[in-house]
Short mmCIF file of C-alpha atoms and ligand atoms in Angstrom, two decimals:
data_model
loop_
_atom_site.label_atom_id
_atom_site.label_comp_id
_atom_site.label_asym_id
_atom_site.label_seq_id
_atom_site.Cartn_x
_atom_site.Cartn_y
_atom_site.Cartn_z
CA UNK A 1 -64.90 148.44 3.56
CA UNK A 2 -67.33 151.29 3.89
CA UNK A 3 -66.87 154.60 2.84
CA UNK A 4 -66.19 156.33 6.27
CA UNK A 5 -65.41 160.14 4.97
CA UNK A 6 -69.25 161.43 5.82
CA UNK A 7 -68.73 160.19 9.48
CA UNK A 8 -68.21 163.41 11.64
CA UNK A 9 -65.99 161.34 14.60
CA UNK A 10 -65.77 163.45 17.53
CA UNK A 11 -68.98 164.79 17.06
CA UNK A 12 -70.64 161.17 16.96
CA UNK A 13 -68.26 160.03 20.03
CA UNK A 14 -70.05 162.82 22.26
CA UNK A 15 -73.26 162.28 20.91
CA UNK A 16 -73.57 158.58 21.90
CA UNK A 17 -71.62 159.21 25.26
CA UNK A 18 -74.16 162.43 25.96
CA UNK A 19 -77.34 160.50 24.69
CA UNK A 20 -76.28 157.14 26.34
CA UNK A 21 -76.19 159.11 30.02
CA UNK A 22 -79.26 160.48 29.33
CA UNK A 23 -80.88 157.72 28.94
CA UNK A 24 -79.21 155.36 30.97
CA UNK A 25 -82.06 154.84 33.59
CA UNK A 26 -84.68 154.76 30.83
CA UNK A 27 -82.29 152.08 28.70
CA UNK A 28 -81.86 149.75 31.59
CA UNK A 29 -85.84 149.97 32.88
CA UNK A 30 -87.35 150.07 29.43
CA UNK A 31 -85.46 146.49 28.72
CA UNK A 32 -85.77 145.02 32.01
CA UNK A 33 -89.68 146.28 32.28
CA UNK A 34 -90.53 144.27 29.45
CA UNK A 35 -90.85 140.66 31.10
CA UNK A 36 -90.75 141.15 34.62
CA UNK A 37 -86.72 141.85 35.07
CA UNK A 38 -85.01 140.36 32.41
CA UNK A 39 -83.68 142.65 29.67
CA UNK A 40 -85.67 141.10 26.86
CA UNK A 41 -83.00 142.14 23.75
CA UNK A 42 -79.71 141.31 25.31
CA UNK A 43 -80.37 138.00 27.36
CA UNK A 44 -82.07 136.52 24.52
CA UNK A 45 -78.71 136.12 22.92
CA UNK A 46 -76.18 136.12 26.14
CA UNK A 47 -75.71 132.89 26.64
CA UNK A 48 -75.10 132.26 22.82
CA UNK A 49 -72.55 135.22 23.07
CA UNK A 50 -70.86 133.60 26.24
CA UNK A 51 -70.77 129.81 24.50
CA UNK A 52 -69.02 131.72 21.81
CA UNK A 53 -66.22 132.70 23.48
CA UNK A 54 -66.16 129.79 25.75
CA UNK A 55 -67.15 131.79 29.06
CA UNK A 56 -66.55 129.66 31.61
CA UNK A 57 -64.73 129.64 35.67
CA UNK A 58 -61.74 131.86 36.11
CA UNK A 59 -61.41 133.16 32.43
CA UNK A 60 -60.61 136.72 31.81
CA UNK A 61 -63.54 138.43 30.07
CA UNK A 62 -64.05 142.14 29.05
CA UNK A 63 -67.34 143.23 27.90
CA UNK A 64 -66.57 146.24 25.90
CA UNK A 65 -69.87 148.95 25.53
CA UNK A 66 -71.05 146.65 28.42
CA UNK A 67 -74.18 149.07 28.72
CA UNK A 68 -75.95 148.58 32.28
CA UNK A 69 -73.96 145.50 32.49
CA UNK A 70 -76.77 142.61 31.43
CA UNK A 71 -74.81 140.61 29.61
CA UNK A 72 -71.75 141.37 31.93
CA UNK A 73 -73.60 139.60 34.83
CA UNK A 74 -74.41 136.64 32.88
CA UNK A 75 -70.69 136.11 32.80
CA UNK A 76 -70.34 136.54 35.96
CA UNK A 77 -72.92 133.62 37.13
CA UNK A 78 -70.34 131.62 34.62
CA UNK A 79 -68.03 132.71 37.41
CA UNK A 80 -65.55 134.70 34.80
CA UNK A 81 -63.62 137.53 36.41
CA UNK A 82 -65.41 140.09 34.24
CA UNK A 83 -64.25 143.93 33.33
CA UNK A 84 -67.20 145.76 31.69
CA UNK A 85 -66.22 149.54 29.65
CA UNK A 86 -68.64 151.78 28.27
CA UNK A 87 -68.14 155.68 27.28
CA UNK A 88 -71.55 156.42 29.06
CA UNK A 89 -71.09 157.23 32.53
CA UNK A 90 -74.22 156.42 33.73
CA UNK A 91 -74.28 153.22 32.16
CA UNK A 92 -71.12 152.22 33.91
CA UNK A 93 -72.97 153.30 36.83
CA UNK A 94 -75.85 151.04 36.26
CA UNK A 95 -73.02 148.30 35.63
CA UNK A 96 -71.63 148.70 38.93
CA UNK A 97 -74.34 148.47 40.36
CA UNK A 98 -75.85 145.48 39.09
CA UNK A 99 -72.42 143.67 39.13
CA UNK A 100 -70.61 144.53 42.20
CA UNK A 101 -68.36 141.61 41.61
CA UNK A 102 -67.15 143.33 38.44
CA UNK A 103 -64.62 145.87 37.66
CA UNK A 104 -66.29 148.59 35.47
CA UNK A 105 -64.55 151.68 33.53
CA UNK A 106 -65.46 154.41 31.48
CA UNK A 107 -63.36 154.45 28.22
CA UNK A 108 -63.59 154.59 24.80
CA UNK A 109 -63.62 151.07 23.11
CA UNK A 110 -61.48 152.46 19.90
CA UNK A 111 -58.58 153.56 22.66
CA UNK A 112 -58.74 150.78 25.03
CA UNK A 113 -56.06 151.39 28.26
CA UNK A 114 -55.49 147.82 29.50
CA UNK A 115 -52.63 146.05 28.48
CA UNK A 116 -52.39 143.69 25.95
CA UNK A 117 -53.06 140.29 26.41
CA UNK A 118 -54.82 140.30 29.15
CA UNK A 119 -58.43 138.70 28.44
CA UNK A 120 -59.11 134.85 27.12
CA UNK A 121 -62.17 136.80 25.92
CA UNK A 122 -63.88 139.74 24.26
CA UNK A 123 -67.65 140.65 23.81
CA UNK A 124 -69.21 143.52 22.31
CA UNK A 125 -73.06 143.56 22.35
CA UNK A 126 -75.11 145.49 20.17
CA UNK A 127 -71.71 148.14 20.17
CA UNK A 128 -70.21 147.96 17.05
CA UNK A 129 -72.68 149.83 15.33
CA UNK A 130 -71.79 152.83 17.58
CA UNK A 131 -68.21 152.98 16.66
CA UNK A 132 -67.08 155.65 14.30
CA UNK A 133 -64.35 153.57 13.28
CA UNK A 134 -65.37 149.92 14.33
CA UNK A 135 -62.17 148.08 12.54
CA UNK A 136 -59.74 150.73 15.22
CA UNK A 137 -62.02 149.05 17.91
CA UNK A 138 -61.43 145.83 16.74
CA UNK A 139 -57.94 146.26 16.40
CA UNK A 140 -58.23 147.13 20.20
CA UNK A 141 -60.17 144.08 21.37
CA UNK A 142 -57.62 141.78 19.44
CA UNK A 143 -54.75 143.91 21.12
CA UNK A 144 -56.10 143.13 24.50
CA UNK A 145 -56.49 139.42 23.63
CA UNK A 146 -54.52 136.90 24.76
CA UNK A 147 -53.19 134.66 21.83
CA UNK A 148 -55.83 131.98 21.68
CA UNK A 149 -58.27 134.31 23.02
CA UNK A 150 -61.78 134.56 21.70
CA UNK A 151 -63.81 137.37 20.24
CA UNK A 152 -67.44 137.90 19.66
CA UNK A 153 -69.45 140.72 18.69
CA UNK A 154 -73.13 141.15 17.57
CA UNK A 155 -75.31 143.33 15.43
CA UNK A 156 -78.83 144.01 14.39
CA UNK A 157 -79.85 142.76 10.84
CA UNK A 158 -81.37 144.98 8.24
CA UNK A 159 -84.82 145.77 7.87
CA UNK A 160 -85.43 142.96 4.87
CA UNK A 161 -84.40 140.18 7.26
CA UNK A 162 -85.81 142.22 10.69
CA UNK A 163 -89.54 142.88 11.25
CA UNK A 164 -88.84 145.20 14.28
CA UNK A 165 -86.19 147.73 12.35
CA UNK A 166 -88.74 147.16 9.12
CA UNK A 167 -91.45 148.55 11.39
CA UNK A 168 -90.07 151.31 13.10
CA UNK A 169 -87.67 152.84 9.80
CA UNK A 170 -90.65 152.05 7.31
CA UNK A 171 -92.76 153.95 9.24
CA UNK A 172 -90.06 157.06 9.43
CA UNK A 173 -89.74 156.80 5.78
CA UNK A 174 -93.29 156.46 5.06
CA UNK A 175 -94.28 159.91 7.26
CA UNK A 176 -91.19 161.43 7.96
CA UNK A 177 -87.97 162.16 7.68
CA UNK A 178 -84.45 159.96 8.01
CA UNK A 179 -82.58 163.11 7.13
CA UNK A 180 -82.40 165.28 11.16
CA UNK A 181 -79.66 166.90 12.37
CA UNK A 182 -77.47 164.49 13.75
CA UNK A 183 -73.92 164.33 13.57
CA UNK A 184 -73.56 161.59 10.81
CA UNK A 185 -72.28 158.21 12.39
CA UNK A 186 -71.43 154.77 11.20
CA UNK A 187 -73.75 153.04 9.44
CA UNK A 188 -76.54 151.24 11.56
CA UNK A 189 -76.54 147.80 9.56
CA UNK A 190 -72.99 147.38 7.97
CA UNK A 191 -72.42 144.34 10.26
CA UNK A 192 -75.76 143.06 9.88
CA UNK A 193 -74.45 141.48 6.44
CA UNK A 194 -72.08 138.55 7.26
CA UNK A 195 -69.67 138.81 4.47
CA UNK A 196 -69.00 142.51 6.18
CA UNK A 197 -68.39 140.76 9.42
CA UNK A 198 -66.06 137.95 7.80
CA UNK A 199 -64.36 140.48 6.13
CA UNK A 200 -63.51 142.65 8.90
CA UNK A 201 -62.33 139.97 11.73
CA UNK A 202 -60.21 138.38 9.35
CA UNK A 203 -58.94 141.55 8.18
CA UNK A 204 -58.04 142.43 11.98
CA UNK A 205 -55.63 139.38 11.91
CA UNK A 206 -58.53 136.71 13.51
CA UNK A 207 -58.99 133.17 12.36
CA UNK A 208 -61.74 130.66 12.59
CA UNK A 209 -64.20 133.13 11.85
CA UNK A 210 -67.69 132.25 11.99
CA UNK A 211 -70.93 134.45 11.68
CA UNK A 212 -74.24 133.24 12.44
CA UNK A 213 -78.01 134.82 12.83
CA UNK A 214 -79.53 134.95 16.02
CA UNK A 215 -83.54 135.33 16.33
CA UNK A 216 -84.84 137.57 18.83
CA UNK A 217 -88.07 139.01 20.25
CA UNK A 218 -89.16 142.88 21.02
CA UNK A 219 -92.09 142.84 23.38
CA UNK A 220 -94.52 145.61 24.37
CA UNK A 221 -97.10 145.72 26.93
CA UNK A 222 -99.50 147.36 24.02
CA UNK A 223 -98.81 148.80 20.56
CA UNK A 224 -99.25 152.31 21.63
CA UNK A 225 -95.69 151.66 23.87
CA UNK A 226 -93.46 151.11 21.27
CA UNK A 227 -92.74 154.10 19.91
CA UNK A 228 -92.38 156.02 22.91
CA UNK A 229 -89.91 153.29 24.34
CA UNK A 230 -87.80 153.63 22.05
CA UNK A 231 -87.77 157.38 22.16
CA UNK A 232 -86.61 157.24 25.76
CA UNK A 233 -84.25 154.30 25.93
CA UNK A 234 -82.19 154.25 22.60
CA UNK A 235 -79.61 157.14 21.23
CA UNK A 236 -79.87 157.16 17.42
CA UNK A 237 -83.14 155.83 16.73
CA UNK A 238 -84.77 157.60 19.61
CA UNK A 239 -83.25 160.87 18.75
CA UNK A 240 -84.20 161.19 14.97
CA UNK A 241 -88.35 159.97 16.12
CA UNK A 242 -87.60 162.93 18.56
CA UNK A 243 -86.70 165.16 16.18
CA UNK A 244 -89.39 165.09 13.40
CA UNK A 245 -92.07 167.55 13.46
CA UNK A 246 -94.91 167.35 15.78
CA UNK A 247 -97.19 166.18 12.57
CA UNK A 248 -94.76 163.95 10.90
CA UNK A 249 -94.22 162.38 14.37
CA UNK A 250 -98.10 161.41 15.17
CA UNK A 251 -98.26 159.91 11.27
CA UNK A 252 -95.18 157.72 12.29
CA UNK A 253 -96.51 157.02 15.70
CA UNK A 254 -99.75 155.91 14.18
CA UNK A 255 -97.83 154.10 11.83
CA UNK A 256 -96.17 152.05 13.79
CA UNK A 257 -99.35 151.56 15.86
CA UNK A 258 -100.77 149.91 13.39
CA UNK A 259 -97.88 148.09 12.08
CA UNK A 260 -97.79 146.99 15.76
CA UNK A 261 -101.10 145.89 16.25
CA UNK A 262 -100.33 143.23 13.58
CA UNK A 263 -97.78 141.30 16.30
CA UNK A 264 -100.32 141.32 19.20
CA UNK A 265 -100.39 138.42 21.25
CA UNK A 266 -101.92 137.07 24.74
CA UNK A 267 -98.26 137.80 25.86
CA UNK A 268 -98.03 141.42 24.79
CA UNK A 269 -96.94 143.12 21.72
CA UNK A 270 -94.32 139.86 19.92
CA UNK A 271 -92.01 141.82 17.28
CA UNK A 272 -89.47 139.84 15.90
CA UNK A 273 -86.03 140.74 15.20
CA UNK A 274 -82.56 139.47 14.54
CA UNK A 275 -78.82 140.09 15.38
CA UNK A 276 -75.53 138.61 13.62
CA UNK A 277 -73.61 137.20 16.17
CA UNK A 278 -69.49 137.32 14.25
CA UNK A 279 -66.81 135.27 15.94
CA UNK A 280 -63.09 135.14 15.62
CA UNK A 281 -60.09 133.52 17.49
CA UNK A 282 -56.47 135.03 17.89
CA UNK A 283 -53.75 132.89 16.61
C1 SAM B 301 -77.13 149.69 22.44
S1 SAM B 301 -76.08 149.91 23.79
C2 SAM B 301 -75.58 148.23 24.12
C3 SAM B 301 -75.26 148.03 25.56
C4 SAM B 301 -75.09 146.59 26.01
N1 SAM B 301 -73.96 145.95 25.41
C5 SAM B 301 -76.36 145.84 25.76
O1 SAM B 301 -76.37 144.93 24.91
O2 SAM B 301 -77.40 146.15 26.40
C6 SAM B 301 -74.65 150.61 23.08
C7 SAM B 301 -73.63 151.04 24.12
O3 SAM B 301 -72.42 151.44 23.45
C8 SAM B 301 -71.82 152.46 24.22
N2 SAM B 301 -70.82 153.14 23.37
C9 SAM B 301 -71.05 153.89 22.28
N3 SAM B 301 -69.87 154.30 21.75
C10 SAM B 301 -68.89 153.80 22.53
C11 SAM B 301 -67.47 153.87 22.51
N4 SAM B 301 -66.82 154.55 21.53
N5 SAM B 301 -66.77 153.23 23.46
C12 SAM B 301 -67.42 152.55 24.45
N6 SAM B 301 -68.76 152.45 24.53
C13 SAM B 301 -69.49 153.06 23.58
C14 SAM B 301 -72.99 153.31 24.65
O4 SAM B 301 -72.68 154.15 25.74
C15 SAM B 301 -74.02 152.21 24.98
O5 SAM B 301 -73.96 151.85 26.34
#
């Protein structure tokens, strides 16, 4: 367990719904841009997500934060009957759009309004790490769950086992500063530490729990783009780049220029990263 008393709820709920509109357009483009239509961060670990929970024909699969719906229509080309629910209403607009054979809400996944047991499976990509109170979200997902039902959720890794995080906090440490005026929200990297992840999905009541590390690869036409990609397509990390002063903001930008530089390839800019991916079942 974490000490959650410094995390200013409400105020982080409409932060992340606000932010994630705003950027909605810039999110989906920024990942897709990357290699020609594919959006680089979350398809390189779909299909391991899907596999997870056993994704196939005619099960019942919600994808909770389902974003602009990537991962979403993966499931669907598994032929799942997929429900997609993200607080962002632009990014359930994207969704629709890009799944029209999906059914896609805007909801909060800590108060989920379907029934329970409804879904043979539940995925949350890259989501936990926005939830104020992530176990009350997990309780949710289980809820919904059919018994037997599989759950799967991922999360970045810290910055001592992630090159890309390393890069772009090390840099913000280095020339500026972590502390803006934000409203304080979950910690970014709690369930990039496995035993957190064991701990949590068995406390929620699941079994067979399993956590593994997935590889995966940032890439940027040059090393000038990063930083201002991630400006204009991400909420937390965007916002507190945006928010340094305008000197502290070209020493980080140089920064992570350089830093940058150092992953060139003849493909583009190659920065690696990594996401746990934590698995349970309901009994
Ligand atoms: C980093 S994005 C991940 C989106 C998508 N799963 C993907 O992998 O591309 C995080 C998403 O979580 C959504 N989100 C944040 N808090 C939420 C909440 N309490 N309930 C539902 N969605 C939430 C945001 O709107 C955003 O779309």
């Amino acid at each position: 367990m974490t000490d959650d008393s410094t995390i200013t709820h409400e105020a982080f709920k409409q932060f992340e719904r606000d932010k994630f509109s705003l950027v909605a357009q810039e999110y989906d483009r920024a990942l897709a841009k990357l290699t020609g239509g594919i959006a680089v961060v979350t398809s390189q670990v779909d299909e391991a997500i899907l596999d997870a929970v056993e994704a196939k024909s005619g099960i019942r699969l919600l994808d909770v934060a389902c974003g602009t719906g990537w991962l979403s229509a993966a499931a669907l080309q598994r032929q799942a009957i997929v429900t997609g629910l993200d607080f962002a209403e632009k990014m359930v607009a994207i969704a629709r759009e890009r799944c029209p054979q999906g059914s896609f809400y805007q909801g909060d996944a800590e108060n989920l309004t379907f029934e329970s047991g409804q879904f043979e499976a539940v995925v949350c990509s890259l989501g936990i790490l926005h939830f104020p109170n992530p176990e009350k979200a997990i309780a949710e997902s289980f809820r919904v769950l059919k018994p037997g039902g599989r759950y799967a959720f991922t999360c970045w890794t810290p910055p001592t086992r992630n090159p890309f995080m390393a890069l772009i906090l090390g840099s913000v440490q280095a020339y500026g500063s972590m502390d803006v005026d934000l409203p304080t929200g979950p910690p970014l990297f709690r369930f990039g530490d496995p035993t957190e992840c064991e701990m949590v999905l068995s406390a929620g009541g699941f079994t067979q729990v399993s956590v593994r590390e997935l590889p995966i690869k940032w890439t940027f036409s040059t090393p000038e783009d990063v930083m201002p990609k991630i400006i204009v397509s991400s909420a937390r990390l965007g916002s507190m780049l945006a928010m340094q002063t305008d000197e502290q903001r070209r020493n980080i930008e140089n920064a992570i220029i350089e830093g940058a530089s150092k992953y060139a390839t003849e493909n583009g800019v190659e920065i690696s990263a990594s996401v746990m991916l934590a698995v349970g079942h309901k009994p």
